[in-house]
PDB file of C-alpha atoms in Angstrom:
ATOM      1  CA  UNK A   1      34.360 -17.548 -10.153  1.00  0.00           C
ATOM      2  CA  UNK A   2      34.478 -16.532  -6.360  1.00  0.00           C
ATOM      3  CA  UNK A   3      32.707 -19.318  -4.677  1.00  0.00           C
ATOM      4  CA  UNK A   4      31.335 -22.889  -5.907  1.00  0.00           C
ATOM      5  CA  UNK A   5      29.476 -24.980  -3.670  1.00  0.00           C
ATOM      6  CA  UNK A   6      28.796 -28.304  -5.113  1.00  0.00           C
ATOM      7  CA  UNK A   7      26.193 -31.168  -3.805  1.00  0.00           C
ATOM      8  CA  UNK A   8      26.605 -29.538  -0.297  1.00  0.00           C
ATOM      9  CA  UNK A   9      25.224 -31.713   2.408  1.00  0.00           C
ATOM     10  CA  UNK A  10      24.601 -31.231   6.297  1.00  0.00           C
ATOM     11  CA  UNK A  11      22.646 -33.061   8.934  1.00  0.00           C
ATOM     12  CA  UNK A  12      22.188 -31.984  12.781  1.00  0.00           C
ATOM     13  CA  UNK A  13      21.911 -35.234  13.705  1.00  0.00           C
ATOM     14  CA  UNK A  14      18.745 -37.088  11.932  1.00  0.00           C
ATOM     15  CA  UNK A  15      17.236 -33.830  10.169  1.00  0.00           C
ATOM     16  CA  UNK A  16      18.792 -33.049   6.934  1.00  0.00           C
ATOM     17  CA  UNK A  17      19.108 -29.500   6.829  1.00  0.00           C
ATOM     18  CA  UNK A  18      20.243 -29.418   3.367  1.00  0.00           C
ATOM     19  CA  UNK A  19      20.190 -32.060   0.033  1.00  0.00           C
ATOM     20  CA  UNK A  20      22.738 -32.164  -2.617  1.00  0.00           C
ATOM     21  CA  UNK A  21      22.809 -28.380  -3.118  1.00  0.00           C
ATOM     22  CA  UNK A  22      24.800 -26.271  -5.581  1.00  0.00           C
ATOM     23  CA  UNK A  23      25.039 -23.157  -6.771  1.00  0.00           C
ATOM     24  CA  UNK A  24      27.643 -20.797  -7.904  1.00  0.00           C
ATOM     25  CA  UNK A  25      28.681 -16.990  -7.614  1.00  0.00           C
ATOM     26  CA  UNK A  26      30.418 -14.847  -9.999  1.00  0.00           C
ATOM     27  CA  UNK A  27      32.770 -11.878  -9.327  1.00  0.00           C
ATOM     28  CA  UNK A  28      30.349  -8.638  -9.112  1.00  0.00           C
ATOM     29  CA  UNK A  29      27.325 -10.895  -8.823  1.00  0.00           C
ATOM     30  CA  UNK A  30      24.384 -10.499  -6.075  1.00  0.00           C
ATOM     31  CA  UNK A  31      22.815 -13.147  -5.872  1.00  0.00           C
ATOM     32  CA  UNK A  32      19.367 -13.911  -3.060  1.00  0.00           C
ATOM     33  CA  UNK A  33      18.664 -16.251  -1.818  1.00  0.00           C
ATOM     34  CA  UNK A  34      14.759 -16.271  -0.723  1.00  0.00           C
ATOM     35  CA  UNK A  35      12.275 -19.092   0.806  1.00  0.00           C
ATOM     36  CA  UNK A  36      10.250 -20.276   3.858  1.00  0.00           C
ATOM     37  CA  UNK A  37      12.067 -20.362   7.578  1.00  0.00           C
ATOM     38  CA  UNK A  38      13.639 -23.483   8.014  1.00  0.00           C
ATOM     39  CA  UNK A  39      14.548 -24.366   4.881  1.00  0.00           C
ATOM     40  CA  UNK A  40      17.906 -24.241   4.974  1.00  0.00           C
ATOM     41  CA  UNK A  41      19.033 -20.968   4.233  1.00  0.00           C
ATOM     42  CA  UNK A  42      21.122 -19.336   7.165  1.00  0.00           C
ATOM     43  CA  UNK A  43      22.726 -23.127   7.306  1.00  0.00           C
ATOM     44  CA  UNK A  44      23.965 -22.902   4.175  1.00  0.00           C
ATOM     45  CA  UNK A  45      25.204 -19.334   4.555  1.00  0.00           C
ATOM     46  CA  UNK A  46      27.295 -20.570   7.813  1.00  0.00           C
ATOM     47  CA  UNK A  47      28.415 -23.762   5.739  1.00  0.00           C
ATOM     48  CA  UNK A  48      29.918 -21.184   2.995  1.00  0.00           C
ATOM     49  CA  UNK A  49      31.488 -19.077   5.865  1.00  0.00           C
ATOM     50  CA  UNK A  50      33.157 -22.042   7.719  1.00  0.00           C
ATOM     51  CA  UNK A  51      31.099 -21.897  10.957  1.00  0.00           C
ATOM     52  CA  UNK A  52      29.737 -25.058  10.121  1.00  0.00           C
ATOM     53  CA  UNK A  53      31.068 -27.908   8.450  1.00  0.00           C
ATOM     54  CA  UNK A  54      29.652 -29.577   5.617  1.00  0.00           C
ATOM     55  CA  UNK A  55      28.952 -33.788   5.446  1.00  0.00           C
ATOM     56  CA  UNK A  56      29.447 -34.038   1.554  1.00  0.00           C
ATOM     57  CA  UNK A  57      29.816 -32.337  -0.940  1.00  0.00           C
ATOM     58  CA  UNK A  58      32.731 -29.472  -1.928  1.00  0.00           C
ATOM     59  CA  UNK A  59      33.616 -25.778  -1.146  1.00  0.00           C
ATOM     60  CA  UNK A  60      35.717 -24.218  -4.132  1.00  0.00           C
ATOM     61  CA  UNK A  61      36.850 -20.345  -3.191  1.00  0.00           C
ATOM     62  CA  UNK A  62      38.808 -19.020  -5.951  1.00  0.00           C
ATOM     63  CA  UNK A  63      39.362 -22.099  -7.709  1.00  0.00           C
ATOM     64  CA  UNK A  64      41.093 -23.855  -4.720  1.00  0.00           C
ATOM     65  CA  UNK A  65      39.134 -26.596  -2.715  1.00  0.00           C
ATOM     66  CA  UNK A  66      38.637 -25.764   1.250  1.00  0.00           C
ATOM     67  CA  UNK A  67      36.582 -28.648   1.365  1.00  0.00           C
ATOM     68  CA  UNK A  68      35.789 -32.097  -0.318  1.00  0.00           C
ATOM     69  CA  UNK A  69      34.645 -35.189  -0.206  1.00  0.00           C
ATOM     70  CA  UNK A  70      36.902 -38.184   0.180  1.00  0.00           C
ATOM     71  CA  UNK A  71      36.629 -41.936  -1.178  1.00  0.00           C
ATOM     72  CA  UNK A  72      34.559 -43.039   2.400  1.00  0.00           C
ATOM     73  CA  UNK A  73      32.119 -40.184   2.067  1.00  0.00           C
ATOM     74  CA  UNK A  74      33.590 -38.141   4.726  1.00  0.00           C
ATOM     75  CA  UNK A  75      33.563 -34.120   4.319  1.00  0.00           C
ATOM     76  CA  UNK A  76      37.294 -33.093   4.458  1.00  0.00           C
ATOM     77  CA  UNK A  77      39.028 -29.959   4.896  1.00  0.00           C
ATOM     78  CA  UNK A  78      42.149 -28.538   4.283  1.00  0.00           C
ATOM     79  CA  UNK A  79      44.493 -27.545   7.110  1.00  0.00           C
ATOM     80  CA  UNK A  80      43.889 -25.346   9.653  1.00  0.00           C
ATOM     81  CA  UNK A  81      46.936 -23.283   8.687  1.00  0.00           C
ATOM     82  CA  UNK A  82      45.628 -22.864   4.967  1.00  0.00           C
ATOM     83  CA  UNK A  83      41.938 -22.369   6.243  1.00  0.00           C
ATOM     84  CA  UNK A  84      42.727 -18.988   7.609  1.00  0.00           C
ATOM     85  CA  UNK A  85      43.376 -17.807   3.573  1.00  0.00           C
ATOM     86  CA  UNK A  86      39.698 -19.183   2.763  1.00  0.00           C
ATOM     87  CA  UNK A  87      38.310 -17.358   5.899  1.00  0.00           C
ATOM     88  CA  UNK A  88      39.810 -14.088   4.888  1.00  0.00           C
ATOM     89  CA  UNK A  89      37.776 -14.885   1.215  1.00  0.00           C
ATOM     90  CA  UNK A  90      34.132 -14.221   2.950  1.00  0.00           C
ATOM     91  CA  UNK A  91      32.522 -12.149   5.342  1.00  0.00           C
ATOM     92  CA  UNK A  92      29.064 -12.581   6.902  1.00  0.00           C
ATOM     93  CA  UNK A  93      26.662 -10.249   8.237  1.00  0.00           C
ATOM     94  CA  UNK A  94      24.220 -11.624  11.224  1.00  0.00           C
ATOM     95  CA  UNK A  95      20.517 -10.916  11.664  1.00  0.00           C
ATOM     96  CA  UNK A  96      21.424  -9.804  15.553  1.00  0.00           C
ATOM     97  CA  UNK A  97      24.148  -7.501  14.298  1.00  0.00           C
ATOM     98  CA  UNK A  98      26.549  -9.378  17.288  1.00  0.00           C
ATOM     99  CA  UNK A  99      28.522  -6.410  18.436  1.00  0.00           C
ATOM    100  CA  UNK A 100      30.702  -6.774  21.011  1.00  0.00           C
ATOM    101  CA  UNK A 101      29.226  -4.746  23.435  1.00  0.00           C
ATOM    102  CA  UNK A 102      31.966  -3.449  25.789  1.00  0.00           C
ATOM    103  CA  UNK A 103      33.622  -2.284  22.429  1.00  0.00           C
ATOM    104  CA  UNK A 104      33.353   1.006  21.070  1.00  0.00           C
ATOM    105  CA  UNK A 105      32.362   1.201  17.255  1.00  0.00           C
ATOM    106  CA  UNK A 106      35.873   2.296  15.987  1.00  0.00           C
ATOM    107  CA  UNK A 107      37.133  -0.619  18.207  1.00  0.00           C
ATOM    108  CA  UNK A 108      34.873  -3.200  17.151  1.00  0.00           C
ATOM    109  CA  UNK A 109      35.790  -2.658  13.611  1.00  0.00           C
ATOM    110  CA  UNK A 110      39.300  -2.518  13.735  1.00  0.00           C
ATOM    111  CA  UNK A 111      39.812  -5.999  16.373  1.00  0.00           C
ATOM    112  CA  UNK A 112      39.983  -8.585  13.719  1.00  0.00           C
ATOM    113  CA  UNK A 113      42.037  -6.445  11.064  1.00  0.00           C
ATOM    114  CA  UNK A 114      44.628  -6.097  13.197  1.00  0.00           C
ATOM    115  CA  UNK A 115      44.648  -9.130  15.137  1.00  0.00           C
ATOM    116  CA  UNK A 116      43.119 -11.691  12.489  1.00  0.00           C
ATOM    117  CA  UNK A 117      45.107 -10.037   9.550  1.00  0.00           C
ATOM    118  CA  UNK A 118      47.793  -8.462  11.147  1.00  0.00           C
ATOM    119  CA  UNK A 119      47.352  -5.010  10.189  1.00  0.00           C
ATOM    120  CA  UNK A 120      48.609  -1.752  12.142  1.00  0.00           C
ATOM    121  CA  UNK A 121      46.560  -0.300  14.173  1.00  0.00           C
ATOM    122  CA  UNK A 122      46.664   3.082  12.211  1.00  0.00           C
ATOM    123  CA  UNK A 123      45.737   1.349   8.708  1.00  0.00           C
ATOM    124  CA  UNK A 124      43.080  -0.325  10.423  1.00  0.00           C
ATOM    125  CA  UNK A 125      41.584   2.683  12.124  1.00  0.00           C
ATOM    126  CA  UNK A 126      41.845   4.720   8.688  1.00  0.00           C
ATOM    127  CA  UNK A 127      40.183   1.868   6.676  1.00  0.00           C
ATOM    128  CA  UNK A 128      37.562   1.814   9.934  1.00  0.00           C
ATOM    129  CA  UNK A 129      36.983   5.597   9.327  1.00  0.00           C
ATOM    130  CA  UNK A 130      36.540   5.357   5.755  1.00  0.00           C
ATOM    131  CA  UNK A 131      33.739   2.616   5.880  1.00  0.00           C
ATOM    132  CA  UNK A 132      32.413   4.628   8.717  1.00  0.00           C
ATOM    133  CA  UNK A 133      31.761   7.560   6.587  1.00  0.00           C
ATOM    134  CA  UNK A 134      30.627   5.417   3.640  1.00  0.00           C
ATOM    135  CA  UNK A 135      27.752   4.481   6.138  1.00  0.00           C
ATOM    136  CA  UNK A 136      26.812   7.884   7.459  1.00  0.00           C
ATOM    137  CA  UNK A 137      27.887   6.858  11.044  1.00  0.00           C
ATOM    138  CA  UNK A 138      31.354   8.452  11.178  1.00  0.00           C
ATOM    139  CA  UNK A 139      29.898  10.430  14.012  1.00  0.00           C
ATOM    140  CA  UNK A 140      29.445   7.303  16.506  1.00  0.00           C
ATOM    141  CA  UNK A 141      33.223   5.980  16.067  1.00  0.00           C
ATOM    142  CA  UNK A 142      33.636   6.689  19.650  1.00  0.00           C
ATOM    143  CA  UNK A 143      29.961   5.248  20.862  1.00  0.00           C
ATOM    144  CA  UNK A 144      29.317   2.019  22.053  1.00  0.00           C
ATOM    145  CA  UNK A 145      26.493   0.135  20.492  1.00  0.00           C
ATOM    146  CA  UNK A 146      23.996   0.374  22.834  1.00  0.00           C
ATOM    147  CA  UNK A 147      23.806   4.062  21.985  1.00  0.00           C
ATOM    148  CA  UNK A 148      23.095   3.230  18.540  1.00  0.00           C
ATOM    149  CA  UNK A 149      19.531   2.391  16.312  1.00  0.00           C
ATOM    150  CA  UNK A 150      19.348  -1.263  15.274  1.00  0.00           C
ATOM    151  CA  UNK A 151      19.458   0.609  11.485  1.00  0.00           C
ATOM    152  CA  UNK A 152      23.278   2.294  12.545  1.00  0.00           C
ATOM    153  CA  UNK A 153      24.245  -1.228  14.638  1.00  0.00           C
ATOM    154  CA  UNK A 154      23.604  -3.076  11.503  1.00  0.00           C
ATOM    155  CA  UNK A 155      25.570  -0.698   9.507  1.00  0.00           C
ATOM    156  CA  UNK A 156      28.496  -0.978  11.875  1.00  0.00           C
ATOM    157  CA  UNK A 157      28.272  -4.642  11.349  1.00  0.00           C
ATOM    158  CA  UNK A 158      28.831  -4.271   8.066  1.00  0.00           C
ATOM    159  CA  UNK A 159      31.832  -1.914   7.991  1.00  0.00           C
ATOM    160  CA  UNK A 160      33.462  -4.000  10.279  1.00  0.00           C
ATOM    161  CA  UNK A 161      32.578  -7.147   7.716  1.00  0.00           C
ATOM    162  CA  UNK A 162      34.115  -4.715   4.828  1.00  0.00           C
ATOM    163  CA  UNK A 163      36.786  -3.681   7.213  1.00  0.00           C
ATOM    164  CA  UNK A 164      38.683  -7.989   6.329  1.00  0.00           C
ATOM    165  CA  UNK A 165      38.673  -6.666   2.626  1.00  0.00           C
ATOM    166  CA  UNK A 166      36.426  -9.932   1.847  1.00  0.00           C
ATOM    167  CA  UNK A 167      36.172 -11.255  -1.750  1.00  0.00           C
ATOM    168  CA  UNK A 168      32.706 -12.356  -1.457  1.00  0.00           C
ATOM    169  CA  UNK A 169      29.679 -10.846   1.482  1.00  0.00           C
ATOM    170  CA  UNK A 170      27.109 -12.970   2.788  1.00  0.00           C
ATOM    171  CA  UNK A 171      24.133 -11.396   4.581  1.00  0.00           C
ATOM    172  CA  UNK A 172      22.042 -13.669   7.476  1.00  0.00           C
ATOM    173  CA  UNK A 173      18.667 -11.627   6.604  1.00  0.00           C
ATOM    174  CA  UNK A 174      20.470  -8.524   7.440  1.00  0.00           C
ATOM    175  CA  UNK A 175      17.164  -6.764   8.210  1.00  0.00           C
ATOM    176  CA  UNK A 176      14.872  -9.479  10.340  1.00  0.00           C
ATOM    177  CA  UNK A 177      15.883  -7.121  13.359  1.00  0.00           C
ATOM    178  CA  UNK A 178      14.684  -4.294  12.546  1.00  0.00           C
ATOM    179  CA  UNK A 179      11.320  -2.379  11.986  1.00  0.00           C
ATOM    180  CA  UNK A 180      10.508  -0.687   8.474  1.00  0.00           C
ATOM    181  CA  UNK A 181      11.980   2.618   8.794  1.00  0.00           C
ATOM    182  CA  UNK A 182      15.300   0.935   9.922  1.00  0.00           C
ATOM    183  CA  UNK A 183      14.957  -1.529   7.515  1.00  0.00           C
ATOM    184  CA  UNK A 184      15.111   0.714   4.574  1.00  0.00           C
ATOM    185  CA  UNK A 185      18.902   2.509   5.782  1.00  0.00           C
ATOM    186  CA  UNK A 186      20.135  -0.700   5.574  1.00  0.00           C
ATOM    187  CA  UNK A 187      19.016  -1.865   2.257  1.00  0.00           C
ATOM    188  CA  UNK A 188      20.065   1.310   0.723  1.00  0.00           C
ATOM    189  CA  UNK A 189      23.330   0.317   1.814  1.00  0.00           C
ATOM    190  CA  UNK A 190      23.321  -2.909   0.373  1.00  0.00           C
ATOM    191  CA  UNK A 191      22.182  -1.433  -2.695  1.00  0.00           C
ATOM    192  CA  UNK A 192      24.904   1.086  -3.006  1.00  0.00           C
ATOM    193  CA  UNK A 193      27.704  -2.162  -2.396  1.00  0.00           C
ATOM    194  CA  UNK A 194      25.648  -3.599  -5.208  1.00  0.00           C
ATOM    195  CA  UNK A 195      26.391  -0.782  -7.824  1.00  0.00           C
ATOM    196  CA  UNK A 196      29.825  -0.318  -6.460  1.00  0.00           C
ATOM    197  CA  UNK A 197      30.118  -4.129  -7.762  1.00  0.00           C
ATOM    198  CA  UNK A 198      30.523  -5.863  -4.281  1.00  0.00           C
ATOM    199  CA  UNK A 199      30.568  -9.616  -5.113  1.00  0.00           C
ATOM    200  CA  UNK A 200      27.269 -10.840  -2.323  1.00  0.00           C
ATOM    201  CA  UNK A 201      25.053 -13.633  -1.447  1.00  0.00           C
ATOM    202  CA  UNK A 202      21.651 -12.397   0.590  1.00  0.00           C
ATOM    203  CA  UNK A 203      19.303 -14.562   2.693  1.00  0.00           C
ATOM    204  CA  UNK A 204      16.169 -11.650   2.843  1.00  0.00           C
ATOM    205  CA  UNK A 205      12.905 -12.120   3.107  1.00  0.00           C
ATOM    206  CA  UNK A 206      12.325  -8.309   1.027  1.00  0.00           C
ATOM    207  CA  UNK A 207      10.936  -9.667  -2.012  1.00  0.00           C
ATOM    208  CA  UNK A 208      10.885  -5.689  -3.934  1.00  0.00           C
ATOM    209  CA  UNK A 209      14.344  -5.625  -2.784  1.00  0.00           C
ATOM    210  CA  UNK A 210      15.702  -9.095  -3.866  1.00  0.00           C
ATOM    211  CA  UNK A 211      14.087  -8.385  -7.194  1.00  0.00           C
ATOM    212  CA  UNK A 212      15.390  -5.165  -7.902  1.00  0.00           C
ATOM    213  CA  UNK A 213      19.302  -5.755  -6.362  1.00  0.00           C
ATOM    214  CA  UNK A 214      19.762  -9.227  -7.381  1.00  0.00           C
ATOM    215  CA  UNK A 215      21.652 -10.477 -10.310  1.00  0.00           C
ATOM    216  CA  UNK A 216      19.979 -14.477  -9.895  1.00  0.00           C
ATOM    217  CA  UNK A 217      17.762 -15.730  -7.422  1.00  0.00           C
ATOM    218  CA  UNK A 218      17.905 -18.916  -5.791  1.00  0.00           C
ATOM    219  CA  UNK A 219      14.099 -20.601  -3.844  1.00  0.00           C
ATOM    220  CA  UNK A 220      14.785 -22.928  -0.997  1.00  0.00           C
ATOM    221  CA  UNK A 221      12.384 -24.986   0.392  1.00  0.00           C
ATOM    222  CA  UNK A 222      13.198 -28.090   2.822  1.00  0.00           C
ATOM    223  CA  UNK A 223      17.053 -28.210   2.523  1.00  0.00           C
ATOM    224  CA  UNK A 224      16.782 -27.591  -1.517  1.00  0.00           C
ATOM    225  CA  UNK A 225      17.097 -25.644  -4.284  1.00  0.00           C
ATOM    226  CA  UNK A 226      13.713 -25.790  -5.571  1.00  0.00           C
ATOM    227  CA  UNK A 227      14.199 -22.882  -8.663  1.00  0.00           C
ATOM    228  CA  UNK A 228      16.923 -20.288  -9.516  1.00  0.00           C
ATOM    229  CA  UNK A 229      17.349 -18.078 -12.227  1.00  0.00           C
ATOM    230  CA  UNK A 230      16.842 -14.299 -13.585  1.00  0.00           C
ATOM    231  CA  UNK A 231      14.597 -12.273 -10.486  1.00  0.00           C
ATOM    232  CA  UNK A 232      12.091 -11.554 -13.709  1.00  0.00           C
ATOM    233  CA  UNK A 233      11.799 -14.812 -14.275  1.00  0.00           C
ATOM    234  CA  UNK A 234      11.734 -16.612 -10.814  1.00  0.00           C
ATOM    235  CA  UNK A 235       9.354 -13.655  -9.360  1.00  0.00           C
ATOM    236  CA  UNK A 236       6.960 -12.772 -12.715  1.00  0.00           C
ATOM    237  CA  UNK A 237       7.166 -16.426 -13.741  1.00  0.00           C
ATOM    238  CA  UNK A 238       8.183 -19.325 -11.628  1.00  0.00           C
ATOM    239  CA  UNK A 239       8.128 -22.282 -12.974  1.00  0.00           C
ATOM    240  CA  UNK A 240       7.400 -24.509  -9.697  1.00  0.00           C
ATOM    241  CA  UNK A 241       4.493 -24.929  -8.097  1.00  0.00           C
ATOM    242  CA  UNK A 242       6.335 -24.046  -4.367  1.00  0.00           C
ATOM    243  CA  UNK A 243       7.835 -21.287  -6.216  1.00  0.00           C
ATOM    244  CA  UNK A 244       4.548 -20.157  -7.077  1.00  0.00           C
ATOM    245  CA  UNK A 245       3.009 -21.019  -3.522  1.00  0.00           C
ATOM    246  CA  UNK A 246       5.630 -19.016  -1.402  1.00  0.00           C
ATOM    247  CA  UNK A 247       5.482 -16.231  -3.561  1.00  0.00           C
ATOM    248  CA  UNK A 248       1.653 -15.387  -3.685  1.00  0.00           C
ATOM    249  CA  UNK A 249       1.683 -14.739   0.455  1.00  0.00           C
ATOM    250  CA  UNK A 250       3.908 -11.668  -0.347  1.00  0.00           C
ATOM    251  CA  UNK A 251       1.073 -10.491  -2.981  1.00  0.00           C
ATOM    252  CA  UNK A 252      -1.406 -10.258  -0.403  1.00  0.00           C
TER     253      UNK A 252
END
């Protein structure tokens, strides 16, 4: 088991964002995560990835607790020395790419490996090439991203996620950015990380794709898990009536 996330709540001050969720992911496993906007979903992808904190509930990576919830109630997590080894455990992919922008591509990729992980600068540069390739933008190493499609941009965002060595990928609806044509380089991507066994959780709004990719499927709606469960099953057969509700606007 890679990641456990048990009864996970989080408020932003009276709104709860999320309710007693839990779910589970399994070495290898891709698992989507679909549902309205603003139901919780990029919160609970940024709870996972420790840039927010939780309020109850418990983060398991690996078998070992990051987080947990003590005797008062109170979310608590483990030092800030140890917290760097759960970091290094996930890696998240934003909607908005967020390249740094005076950084060329090469250099964008290789900044936290060596200065995060403490890598060389040559292994970090030759792992940076390699994913480069892998993504068919070896070519733009030197660029900056403003000389880049949104399609390549969100490819170099991903390289330089792949470029920690992460146990487990999140993606923030890796594709809300981007128009159809762009959309589709990106999802092949995913798709080939997928049969290369790439352990990932994905917030997406492409139904086809969620249903084809995805080992288990998880609905949100209003800070819950309202069904999970085979993509068959959850897409040709849900068994809520919310499921059933969100689903039928993508059959129009």
């Amino acid at each position: 088991m890679i990641l456990e996330m048990n009864n996970i709540e989080k408020h932003f001050g009276e709104l709860e964002v999320l309710k007693d969720i839990s779910f589970n992911v399994d070495s290898g496993e891709v698992v989507s995560i679909i549902g309205p906007s603003g139901s919780g979903k990029s919160t609970l992808l940024r709870c996972a990835t420790f840039l927010e904190t939780i309020d109850g509930g418990e983060i398991i990576y690996m078998g070992e607790k990051a987080a947990h919830t003590d005797e008062h109630g109170n979310a608590v997590y483990v030092h800030q020395n140890e917290m760097r080894k759960f970091r290094n455990y996930c890696g998240l992919v934003f909607q908005q790419f967020n390249l740094f922008p005076h950084y060329s591509i090469l250099k964008n990729i290789i900044d936290a490996p060596m200065h995060v992980q403490g890598r060389s600068k040559e292994e970090a540069e030759e792992t940076a090439m390699e994913l480069l390739k892998k993504m068919g933008i070896d070519d733009k190493a030197n660029a900056y991203p403003y000389q880049l499609s949104g399609g390549q941009q969100q490819r170099v965002a991903i390289a330089r996620a792949l470029a920690m060595k992460p146990e487990i990928l999140f993606f923030d609806e890796p594709t809300s950015a981007l128009d159809p044509e762009l959309t589709g380089e990106v999802l092949k991507v995913i798709r080939q990380l997928a049969e290369e066994k790439m352990t990932m959780v994905v917030v997406t709004h492409e139904m086809p794709f969620a249903k084809a990719v995805s080992n288990r499927v998880l609905f949100m709606a209003d800070g819950l898990v309202v069904e999970q469960g085979d993509p068959k099953d959850v897409f040709d057969n849900p068994q809520e009536e919310r499921t059933r509700q969100f689903l039928r606007v993508f059959e129009r």
